[in-house]
Amino acid sequence: MRNSFATRGGFVLTKTPSHRQQVARRRLAVIAAFAGLAIASGVIGSLTARSDRLDPGQPYFGPSSYFPSE
C-alpha cells in the first residue's frame, strides 16, 4: 500500500506573496497599463494625423482648432 504522504507528481504548492509583493505587483500593472495606453494612443495619433496640408504657412482650421484667428 502506498503512503499518502509520499511525494508524487503534480502541482507544487508555493508560498502566497506578501502584502508588499502584491502591492508592488499591482503598482507595476497599473504603470504598465498606463504606459501601454500612452504608446497605443501615440501610435494611433501619428497614423491618423494629416501631414499633407496644401500650404504649411497657413494655420490649420479643423475640428481641433478652437481659435482660428491665431
JSON list of N, CA and C in Angstrom, two decimals:
[
{"chain": "A", "resi": 1, "resn": "MET", "atom": "N", "xyz": [0.84, -1.17, 0.00]},
{"chain": "A", "resi": 1, "resn": "MET", "atom": "CA", "xyz": [0.00, 0.00, 0.00]},
{"chain": "A", "resi": 1, "resn": "MET", "atom": "C", "xyz": [0.89, 1.24, 0.00]},
{"chain": "A", "resi": 2, "resn": "ARG", "atom": "N", "xyz": [0.49, 2.22, -0.82]},
{"chain": "A", "resi": 2, "resn": "ARG", "atom": "CA", "xyz": [1.28, 3.45, -0.91]},
{"chain": "A", "resi": 2, "resn": "ARG", "atom": "C", "xyz": [1.01, 4.36, 0.28]},
{"chain": "A", "resi": 3, "resn": "ASN", "atom": "N", "xyz": [2.06, 5.04, 0.67]},
{"chain": "A", "resi": 3, "resn": "ASN", "atom": "CA", "xyz": [1.93, 6.01, 1.74]},
{"chain": "A", "resi": 3, "resn": "ASN", "atom": "C", "xyz": [1.30, 7.28, 1.17]},
{"chain": "A", "resi": 4, "resn": "SER", "atom": "N", "xyz": [0.27, 7.82, 1.83]},
{"chain": "A", "resi": 4, "resn": "SER", "atom": "CA", "xyz": [-0.41, 9.00, 1.31]},
{"chain": "A", "resi": 4, "resn": "SER", "atom": "C", "xyz": [0.43, 10.27, 1.47]},
{"chain": "A", "resi": 5, "resn": "PHE", "atom": "N", "xyz": [1.49, 10.21, 2.28]},
{"chain": "A", "resi": 5, "resn": "PHE", "atom": "CA", "xyz": [2.34, 11.38, 2.47]},
{"chain": "A", "resi": 5, "resn": "PHE", "atom": "C", "xyz": [3.57, 11.35, 1.59]},
{"chain": "A", "resi": 6, "resn": "ALA", "atom": "N", "xyz": [3.69, 10.34, 0.77]},
{"chain": "A", "resi": 6, "resn": "ALA", "atom": "CA", "xyz": [4.85, 10.23, -0.10]},
{"chain": "A", "resi": 6, "resn": "ALA", "atom": "C", "xyz": [4.77, 11.30, -1.19]},
{"chain": "A", "resi": 7, "resn": "THR", "atom": "N", "xyz": [5.94, 11.75, -1.63]},
{"chain": "A", "resi": 7, "resn": "THR", "atom": "CA", "xyz": [5.97, 12.75, -2.70]},
{"chain": "A", "resi": 7, "resn": "THR", "atom": "C", "xyz": [5.54, 12.11, -4.00]},
{"chain": "A", "resi": 8, "resn": "ARG", "atom": "N", "xyz": [4.80, 12.82, -4.75]},
{"chain": "A", "resi": 8, "resn": "ARG", "atom": "CA", "xyz": [4.33, 12.32, -6.03]},
{"chain": "A", "resi": 8, "resn": "ARG", "atom": "C", "xyz": [4.22, 13.50, -6.99]},
{"chain": "A", "resi": 9, "resn": "GLY", "atom": "N", "xyz": [4.07, 13.22, -8.23]},
{"chain": "A", "resi": 9, "resn": "GLY", "atom": "CA", "xyz": [3.99, 14.27, -9.25]},
{"chain": "A", "resi": 9, "resn": "GLY", "atom": "C", "xyz": [2.71, 15.08, -9.11]},
{"chain": "A", "resi": 10, "resn": "GLY", "atom": "N", "xyz": [2.72, 16.23, -9.70]},
{"chain": "A", "resi": 10, "resn": "GLY", "atom": "CA", "xyz": [1.55, 17.10, -9.64]},
{"chain": "A", "resi": 10, "resn": "GLY", "atom": "C", "xyz": [1.94, 18.52, -9.31]},
{"chain": "A", "resi": 11, "resn": "PHE", "atom": "N", "xyz": [0.96, 19.29, -8.94]},
{"chain": "A", "resi": 11, "resn": "PHE", "atom": "CA", "xyz": [1.21, 20.70, -8.64]},
{"chain": "A", "resi": 11, "resn": "PHE", "atom": "C", "xyz": [1.98, 20.83, -7.33]},
{"chain": "A", "resi": 12, "resn": "VAL", "atom": "N", "xyz": [2.85, 21.81, -7.29]},
{"chain": "A", "resi": 12, "resn": "VAL", "atom": "CA", "xyz": [3.62, 22.09, -6.10]},
{"chain": "A", "resi": 12, "resn": "VAL", "atom": "C", "xyz": [3.06, 23.36, -5.48]},
{"chain": "A", "resi": 13, "resn": "LEU", "atom": "N", "xyz": [2.73, 23.31, -4.23]},
{"chain": "A", "resi": 13, "resn": "LEU", "atom": "CA", "xyz": [2.21, 24.49, -3.56]},
{"chain": "A", "resi": 13, "resn": "LEU", "atom": "C", "xyz": [3.33, 25.49, -3.32]},
{"chain": "A", "resi": 14, "resn": "THR", "atom": "N", "xyz": [3.04, 26.75, -3.58]},
{"chain": "A", "resi": 14, "resn": "THR", "atom": "CA", "xyz": [4.02, 27.80, -3.35]},
{"chain": "A", "resi": 14, "resn": "THR", "atom": "C", "xyz": [3.51, 28.74, -2.28]},
{"chain": "A", "resi": 15, "resn": "LYS", "atom": "N", "xyz": [4.43, 29.53, -1.77]},
{"chain": "A", "resi": 15, "resn": "LYS", "atom": "CA", "xyz": [4.07, 30.47, -0.72]},
{"chain": "A", "resi": 15, "resn": "LYS", "atom": "C", "xyz": [3.28, 31.63, -1.32]},
{"chain": "A", "resi": 16, "resn": "THR", "atom": "N", "xyz": [2.25, 32.07, -0.64]},
{"chain": "A", "resi": 16, "resn": "THR", "atom": "CA", "xyz": [1.46, 33.20, -1.09]},
{"chain": "A", "resi": 16, "resn": "THR", "atom": "C", "xyz": [2.31, 34.46, -1.00]},
{"chain": "A", "resi": 17, "resn": "PRO", "atom": "N", "xyz": [2.26, 35.33, -2.03]},
{"chain": "A", "resi": 17, "resn": "PRO", "atom": "CA", "xyz": [3.05, 36.56, -1.98]},
{"chain": "A", "resi": 17, "resn": "PRO", "atom": "C", "xyz": [2.61, 37.43, -0.80]},
{"chain": "A", "resi": 18, "resn": "SER", "atom": "N", "xyz": [3.56, 38.15, -0.25]},
{"chain": "A", "resi": 18, "resn": "SER", "atom": "CA", "xyz": [3.26, 39.02, 0.88]},
{"chain": "A", "resi": 18, "resn": "SER", "atom": "C", "xyz": [2.44, 40.22, 0.40]},
{"chain": "A", "resi": 19, "resn": "HIS", "atom": "N", "xyz": [1.94, 40.97, 1.36]},
{"chain": "A", "resi": 19, "resn": "HIS", "atom": "CA", "xyz": [1.13, 42.15, 1.03]},
{"chain": "A", "resi": 19, "resn": "HIS", "atom": "C", "xyz": [1.96, 43.15, 0.23]},
{"chain": "A", "resi": 20, "resn": "ARG", "atom": "N", "xyz": [3.22, 43.34, 0.60]},
{"chain": "A", "resi": 20, "resn": "ARG", "atom": "CA", "xyz": [4.09, 44.28, -0.14]},
{"chain": "A", "resi": 20, "resn": "ARG", "atom": "C", "xyz": [4.31, 43.81, -1.57]},
{"chain": "A", "resi": 21, "resn": "GLN", "atom": "N", "xyz": [4.49, 42.52, -1.75]},
{"chain": "A", "resi": 21, "resn": "GLN", "atom": "CA", "xyz": [4.68, 42.00, -3.10]},
{"chain": "A", "resi": 21, "resn": "GLN", "atom": "C", "xyz": [3.42, 42.17, -3.94]},
{"chain": "A", "resi": 22, "resn": "GLN", "atom": "N", "xyz": [2.26, 41.98, -3.34]},
{"chain": "A", "resi": 22, "resn": "GLN", "atom": "CA", "xyz": [1.01, 42.17, -4.07]},
{"chain": "A", "resi": 22, "resn": "GLN", "atom": "C", "xyz": [0.81, 43.63, -4.46]},
{"chain": "A", "resi": 23, "resn": "VAL", "atom": "N", "xyz": [1.13, 44.55, -3.53]},
{"chain": "A", "resi": 23, "resn": "VAL", "atom": "CA", "xyz": [1.01, 45.98, -3.83]},
{"chain": "A", "resi": 23, "resn": "VAL", "atom": "C", "xyz": [1.98, 46.37, -4.93]},
{"chain": "A", "resi": 24, "resn": "ALA", "atom": "N", "xyz": [3.20, 45.87, -4.87]},
{"chain": "A", "resi": 24, "resn": "ALA", "atom": "CA", "xyz": [4.19, 46.18, -5.90]},
{"chain": "A", "resi": 24, "resn": "ALA", "atom": "C", "xyz": [3.75, 45.63, -7.25]},
{"chain": "A", "resi": 25, "resn": "ARG", "atom": "N", "xyz": [3.17, 44.44, -7.25]},
{"chain": "A", "resi": 25, "resn": "ARG", "atom": "CA", "xyz": [2.70, 43.84, -8.50]},
{"chain": "A", "resi": 25, "resn": "ARG", "atom": "C", "xyz": [1.55, 44.64, -9.09]},
{"chain": "A", "resi": 26, "resn": "ARG", "atom": "N", "xyz": [0.63, 45.08, -8.23]},
{"chain": "A", "resi": 26, "resn": "ARG", "atom": "CA", "xyz": [-0.48, 45.91, -8.72]},
{"chain": "A", "resi": 26, "resn": "ARG", "atom": "C", "xyz": [0.02, 47.24, -9.26]},
{"chain": "A", "resi": 27, "resn": "ARG", "atom": "N", "xyz": [0.96, 47.86, -8.54]},
{"chain": "A", "resi": 27, "resn": "ARG", "atom": "CA", "xyz": [1.51, 49.14, -8.99]},
{"chain": "A", "resi": 27, "resn": "ARG", "atom": "C", "xyz": [2.20, 48.99, -10.34]},
{"chain": "A", "resi": 28, "resn": "LEU", "atom": "N", "xyz": [2.96, 47.92, -10.50]},
{"chain": "A", "resi": 28, "resn": "LEU", "atom": "CA", "xyz": [3.63, 47.68, -11.78]},
{"chain": "A", "resi": 28, "resn": "LEU", "atom": "C", "xyz": [2.62, 47.44, -12.89]},
{"chain": "A", "resi": 29, "resn": "ALA", "atom": "N", "xyz": [1.53, 46.75, -12.58]},
{"chain": "A", "resi": 29, "resn": "ALA", "atom": "CA", "xyz": [0.50, 46.51, -13.59]},
{"chain": "A", "resi": 29, "resn": "ALA", "atom": "C", "xyz": [-0.18, 47.81, -14.01]},
{"chain": "A", "resi": 30, "resn": "VAL", "atom": "N", "xyz": [-0.43, 48.70, -13.06]},
{"chain": "A", "resi": 30, "resn": "VAL", "atom": "CA", "xyz": [-1.05, 49.99, -13.39]},
{"chain": "A", "resi": 30, "resn": "VAL", "atom": "C", "xyz": [-0.11, 50.84, -14.23]},
{"chain": "A", "resi": 31, "resn": "ILE", "atom": "N", "xyz": [1.17, 50.87, -13.86]},
{"chain": "A", "resi": 31, "resn": "ILE", "atom": "CA", "xyz": [2.14, 51.65, -14.62]},
{"chain": "A", "resi": 31, "resn": "ILE", "atom": "C", "xyz": [2.29, 51.09, -16.03]},
{"chain": "A", "resi": 32, "resn": "ALA", "atom": "N", "xyz": [2.33, 49.78, -16.16]},
{"chain": "A", "resi": 32, "resn": "ALA", "atom": "CA", "xyz": [2.46, 49.16, -17.48]},
{"chain": "A", "resi": 32, "resn": "ALA", "atom": "C", "xyz": [1.22, 49.42, -18.33]},
{"chain": "A", "resi": 33, "resn": "ALA", "atom": "N", "xyz": [0.04, 49.37, -17.72]},
{"chain": "A", "resi": 33, "resn": "ALA", "atom": "CA", "xyz": [-1.19, 49.66, -18.47]},
{"chain": "A", "resi": 33, "resn": "ALA", "atom": "C", "xyz": [-1.22, 51.12, -18.91]},
{"chain": "A", "resi": 34, "resn": "PHE", "atom": "N", "xyz": [-0.80, 52.03, -18.05]},
{"chain": "A", "resi": 34, "resn": "PHE", "atom": "CA", "xyz": [-0.77, 53.45, -18.39]},
{"chain": "A", "resi": 34, "resn": "PHE", "atom": "C", "xyz": [0.21, 53.72, -19.53]},
{"chain": "A", "resi": 35, "resn": "ALA", "atom": "N", "xyz": [1.40, 53.12, -19.44]},
{"chain": "A", "resi": 35, "resn": "ALA", "atom": "CA", "xyz": [2.40, 53.30, -20.50]},
{"chain": "A", "resi": 35, "resn": "ALA", "atom": "C", "xyz": [1.92, 52.68, -21.81]},
{"chain": "A", "resi": 36, "resn": "GLY", "atom": "N", "xyz": [1.30, 51.52, -21.73]},
{"chain": "A", "resi": 36, "resn": "GLY", "atom": "CA", "xyz": [0.78, 50.88, -22.94]},
{"chain": "A", "resi": 36, "resn": "GLY", "atom": "C", "xyz": [-0.31, 51.71, -23.60]},
{"chain": "A", "resi": 37, "resn": "LEU", "atom": "N", "xyz": [-1.18, 52.29, -22.79]},
{"chain": "A", "resi": 37, "resn": "LEU", "atom": "CA", "xyz": [-2.23, 53.15, -23.34]},
{"chain": "A", "resi": 37, "resn": "LEU", "atom": "C", "xyz": [-1.64, 54.40, -23.98]},
{"chain": "A", "resi": 38, "resn": "ALA", "atom": "N", "xyz": [-0.62, 54.98, -23.34]},
{"chain": "A", "resi": 38, "resn": "ALA", "atom": "CA", "xyz": [0.03, 56.17, -23.90]},
{"chain": "A", "resi": 38, "resn": "ALA", "atom": "C", "xyz": [0.72, 55.85, -25.22]},
{"chain": "A", "resi": 39, "resn": "ILE", "atom": "N", "xyz": [1.40, 54.73, -25.28]},
{"chain": "A", "resi": 39, "resn": "ILE", "atom": "CA", "xyz": [2.08, 54.34, -26.52]},
{"chain": "A", "resi": 39, "resn": "ILE", "atom": "C", "xyz": [1.06, 54.05, -27.62]},
{"chain": "A", "resi": 40, "resn": "ALA", "atom": "N", "xyz": [0.00, 53.32, -27.28]},
{"chain": "A", "resi": 40, "resn": "ALA", "atom": "CA", "xyz": [-1.02, 52.99, -28.28]},
{"chain": "A", "resi": 40, "resn": "ALA", "atom": "C", "xyz": [-1.69, 54.25, -28.81]},
{"chain": "A", "resi": 41, "resn": "SER", "atom": "N", "xyz": [-2.02, 55.21, -27.94]},
{"chain": "A", "resi": 41, "resn": "SER", "atom": "CA", "xyz": [-2.67, 56.42, -28.40]},
{"chain": "A", "resi": 41, "resn": "SER", "atom": "C", "xyz": [-1.70, 57.26, -29.23]},
{"chain": "A", "resi": 42, "resn": "GLY", "atom": "N", "xyz": [-0.43, 57.26, -28.89]},
{"chain": "A", "resi": 42, "resn": "GLY", "atom": "CA", "xyz": [0.56, 57.98, -29.70]},
{"chain": "A", "resi": 42, "resn": "GLY", "atom": "C", "xyz": [0.71, 57.39, -31.09]},
{"chain": "A", "resi": 43, "resn": "VAL", "atom": "N", "xyz": [0.72, 56.06, -31.15]},
{"chain": "A", "resi": 43, "resn": "VAL", "atom": "CA", "xyz": [0.83, 55.40, -32.46]},
{"chain": "A", "resi": 43, "resn": "VAL", "atom": "C", "xyz": [-0.41, 55.68, -33.31]},
{"chain": "A", "resi": 44, "resn": "ILE", "atom": "N", "xyz": [-1.58, 55.57, -32.70]},
{"chain": "A", "resi": 44, "resn": "ILE", "atom": "CA", "xyz": [-2.82, 55.84, -33.44]},
{"chain": "A", "resi": 44, "resn": "ILE", "atom": "C", "xyz": [-2.87, 57.29, -33.88]},
{"chain": "A", "resi": 45, "resn": "GLY", "atom": "N", "xyz": [-2.45, 58.21, -33.01]},
{"chain": "A", "resi": 45, "resn": "GLY", "atom": "CA", "xyz": [-2.43, 59.62, -33.37]},
{"chain": "A", "resi": 45, "resn": "GLY", "atom": "C", "xyz": [-1.46, 59.92, -34.50]},
{"chain": "A", "resi": 46, "resn": "SER", "atom": "N", "xyz": [-0.30, 59.30, -34.49]},
{"chain": "A", "resi": 46, "resn": "SER", "atom": "CA", "xyz": [0.66, 59.54, -35.55]},
{"chain": "A", "resi": 46, "resn": "SER", "atom": "C", "xyz": [0.22, 58.92, -36.88]},
{"chain": "A", "resi": 47, "resn": "LEU", "atom": "N", "xyz": [-0.53, 57.82, -36.81]},
{"chain": "A", "resi": 47, "resn": "LEU", "atom": "CA", "xyz": [-1.01, 57.20, -38.04]},
{"chain": "A", "resi": 47, "resn": "LEU", "atom": "C", "xyz": [-2.19, 57.96, -38.65]},
{"chain": "A", "resi": 48, "resn": "THR", "atom": "N", "xyz": [-2.96, 58.63, -37.82]},
{"chain": "A", "resi": 48, "resn": "THR", "atom": "CA", "xyz": [-4.15, 59.32, -38.34]},
{"chain": "A", "resi": 48, "resn": "THR", "atom": "C", "xyz": [-3.93, 60.81, -38.54]},
{"chain": "A", "resi": 49, "resn": "ALA", "atom": "N", "xyz": [-2.76, 61.34, -38.23]},
{"chain": "A", "resi": 49, "resn": "ALA", "atom": "CA", "xyz": [-2.50, 62.78, -38.39]},
{"chain": "A", "resi": 49, "resn": "ALA", "atom": "C", "xyz": [-2.39, 63.13, -39.86]},
{"chain": "A", "resi": 50, "resn": "ARG", "atom": "N", "xyz": [-2.91, 64.31, -40.20]},
{"chain": "A", "resi": 50, "resn": "ARG", "atom": "CA", "xyz": [-2.79, 64.79, -41.58]},
{"chain": "A", "resi": 50, "resn": "ARG", "atom": "C", "xyz": [-1.47, 65.51, -41.73]},
{"chain": "A", "resi": 51, "resn": "SER", "atom": "N", "xyz": [-0.65, 65.07, -42.61]},
{"chain": "A", "resi": 51, "resn": "SER", "atom": "CA", "xyz": [0.64, 65.73, -42.85]},
{"chain": "A", "resi": 51, "resn": "SER", "atom": "C", "xyz": [0.70, 66.33, -44.26]},
{"chain": "A", "resi": 52, "resn": "ASP", "atom": "N", "xyz": [-0.34, 66.18, -45.05]},
{"chain": "A", "resi": 52, "resn": "ASP", "atom": "CA", "xyz": [-0.33, 66.66, -46.43]},
{"chain": "A", "resi": 52, "resn": "ASP", "atom": "C", "xyz": [-1.14, 67.96, -46.57]},
{"chain": "A", "resi": 53, "resn": "ARG", "atom": "N", "xyz": [-0.82, 68.97, -45.77]},
{"chain": "A", "resi": 53, "resn": "ARG", "atom": "CA", "xyz": [-1.50, 70.26, -45.89]},
{"chain": "A", "resi": 53, "resn": "ARG", "atom": "C", "xyz": [-1.01, 70.95, -47.15]},
{"chain": "A", "resi": 54, "resn": "LEU", "atom": "N", "xyz": [-1.88, 71.73, -47.75]},
{"chain": "A", "resi": 54, "resn": "LEU", "atom": "CA", "xyz": [-1.53, 72.39, -49.02]},
{"chain": "A", "resi": 54, "resn": "LEU", "atom": "C", "xyz": [-0.48, 73.46, -48.81]},
{"chain": "A", "resi": 55, "resn": "ASP", "atom": "N", "xyz": [-0.68, 74.34, -47.84]},
{"chain": "A", "resi": 55, "resn": "ASP", "atom": "CA", "xyz": [0.27, 75.42, -47.60]},
{"chain": "A", "resi": 55, "resn": "ASP", "atom": "C", "xyz": [0.68, 75.36, -46.12]},
{"chain": "A", "resi": 56, "resn": "PRO", "atom": "N", "xyz": [1.92, 74.98, -45.84]},
{"chain": "A", "resi": 56, "resn": "PRO", "atom": "CA", "xyz": [2.33, 74.85, -44.44]},
{"chain": "A", "resi": 56, "resn": "PRO", "atom": "C", "xyz": [2.36, 76.18, -43.70]},
{"chain": "A", "resi": 57, "resn": "GLY", "atom": "N", "xyz": [2.40, 77.30, -44.42]},
{"chain": "A", "resi": 57, "resn": "GLY", "atom": "CA", "xyz": [2.43, 78.60, -43.77]},
{"chain": "A", "resi": 57, "resn": "GLY", "atom": "C", "xyz": [1.09, 79.02, -43.21]},
{"chain": "A", "resi": 58, "resn": "GLN", "atom": "N", "xyz": [0.02, 78.45, -43.72]},
{"chain": "A", "resi": 58, "resn": "GLN", "atom": "CA", "xyz": [-1.32, 78.78, -43.25]},
{"chain": "A", "resi": 58, "resn": "GLN", "atom": "C", "xyz": [-1.65, 78.00, -41.98]},
{"chain": "A", "resi": 59, "resn": "PRO", "atom": "N", "xyz": [-2.37, 78.65, -41.06]},
{"chain": "A", "resi": 59, "resn": "PRO", "atom": "CA", "xyz": [-2.76, 77.90, -39.85]},
{"chain": "A", "resi": 59, "resn": "PRO", "atom": "C", "xyz": [-3.79, 76.83, -40.19]},
{"chain": "A", "resi": 60, "resn": "TYR", "atom": "N", "xyz": [-3.83, 75.83, -39.35]},
{"chain": "A", "resi": 60, "resn": "TYR", "atom": "CA", "xyz": [-4.74, 74.70, -39.55]},
{"chain": "A", "resi": 60, "resn": "TYR", "atom": "C", "xyz": [-6.11, 75.05, -38.99]},
{"chain": "A", "resi": 61, "resn": "PHE", "atom": "N", "xyz": [-7.14, 74.96, -39.83]},
{"chain": "A", "resi": 61, "resn": "PHE", "atom": "CA", "xyz": [-8.53, 75.16, -39.40]},
{"chain": "A", "resi": 61, "resn": "PHE", "atom": "C", "xyz": [-9.21, 73.80, -39.46]},
{"chain": "A", "resi": 62, "resn": "GLY", "atom": "N", "xyz": [-9.42, 73.21, -38.33]},
{"chain": "A", "resi": 62, "resn": "GLY", "atom": "CA", "xyz": [-10.05, 71.90, -38.31]},
{"chain": "A", "resi": 62, "resn": "GLY", "atom": "C", "xyz": [-10.90, 71.74, -37.07]},
{"chain": "A", "resi": 63, "resn": "PRO", "atom": "N", "xyz": [-11.36, 70.55, -36.82]},
{"chain": "A", "resi": 63, "resn": "PRO", "atom": "CA", "xyz": [-12.22, 70.33, -35.67]},
{"chain": "A", "resi": 63, "resn": "PRO", "atom": "C", "xyz": [-11.52, 70.55, -34.33]},
{"chain": "A", "resi": 64, "resn": "SER", "atom": "N", "xyz": [-10.19, 70.51, -34.32]},
{"chain": "A", "resi": 64, "resn": "SER", "atom": "CA", "xyz": [-9.47, 70.73, -33.07]},
{"chain": "A", "resi": 64, "resn": "SER", "atom": "C", "xyz": [-8.94, 72.15, -32.95]},
{"chain": "A", "resi": 65, "resn": "SER", "atom": "N", "xyz": [-9.29, 73.03, -33.90]},
{"chain": "A", "resi": 65, "resn": "SER", "atom": "CA", "xyz": [-8.84, 74.40, -33.87]},
{"chain": "A", "resi": 65, "resn": "SER", "atom": "C", "xyz": [-9.91, 75.27, -33.24]},
{"chain": "A", "resi": 66, "resn": "TYR", "atom": "N", "xyz": [-9.69, 75.71, -32.02]},
{"chain": "A", "resi": 66, "resn": "TYR", "atom": "CA", "xyz": [-10.68, 76.49, -31.30]},
{"chain": "A", "resi": 66, "resn": "TYR", "atom": "C", "xyz": [-10.59, 77.98, -31.63]},
{"chain": "A", "resi": 67, "resn": "PHE", "atom": "N", "xyz": [-9.39, 78.45, -31.91]},
{"chain": "A", "resi": 67, "resn": "PHE", "atom": "CA", "xyz": [-9.18, 79.86, -32.18]},
{"chain": "A", "resi": 67, "resn": "PHE", "atom": "C", "xyz": [-8.59, 80.03, -33.57]},
{"chain": "A", "resi": 68, "resn": "PRO", "atom": "N", "xyz": [-9.40, 80.11, -34.60]},
{"chain": "A", "resi": 68, "resn": "PRO", "atom": "CA", "xyz": [-8.86, 80.18, -35.95]},
{"chain": "A", "resi": 68, "resn": "PRO", "atom": "C", "xyz": [-8.13, 81.48, -36.25]},
{"chain": "A", "resi": 69, "resn": "SER", "atom": "N", "xyz": [-8.33, 82.54, -35.47]},
{"chain": "A", "resi": 69, "resn": "SER", "atom": "CA", "xyz": [-7.67, 83.80, -35.76]},
{"chain": "A", "resi": 69, "resn": "SER", "atom": "C", "xyz": [-6.21, 83.80, -35.33]},
{"chain": "A", "resi": 70, "resn": "GLU", "atom": "N", "xyz": [-5.81, 82.88, -34.48]},
{"chain": "A", "resi": 70, "resn": "GLU", "atom": "CA", "xyz": [-4.41, 82.85, -34.02]},
{"chain": "A", "resi": 70, "resn": "GLU", "atom": "C", "xyz": [-3.57, 82.00, -34.91]}
]
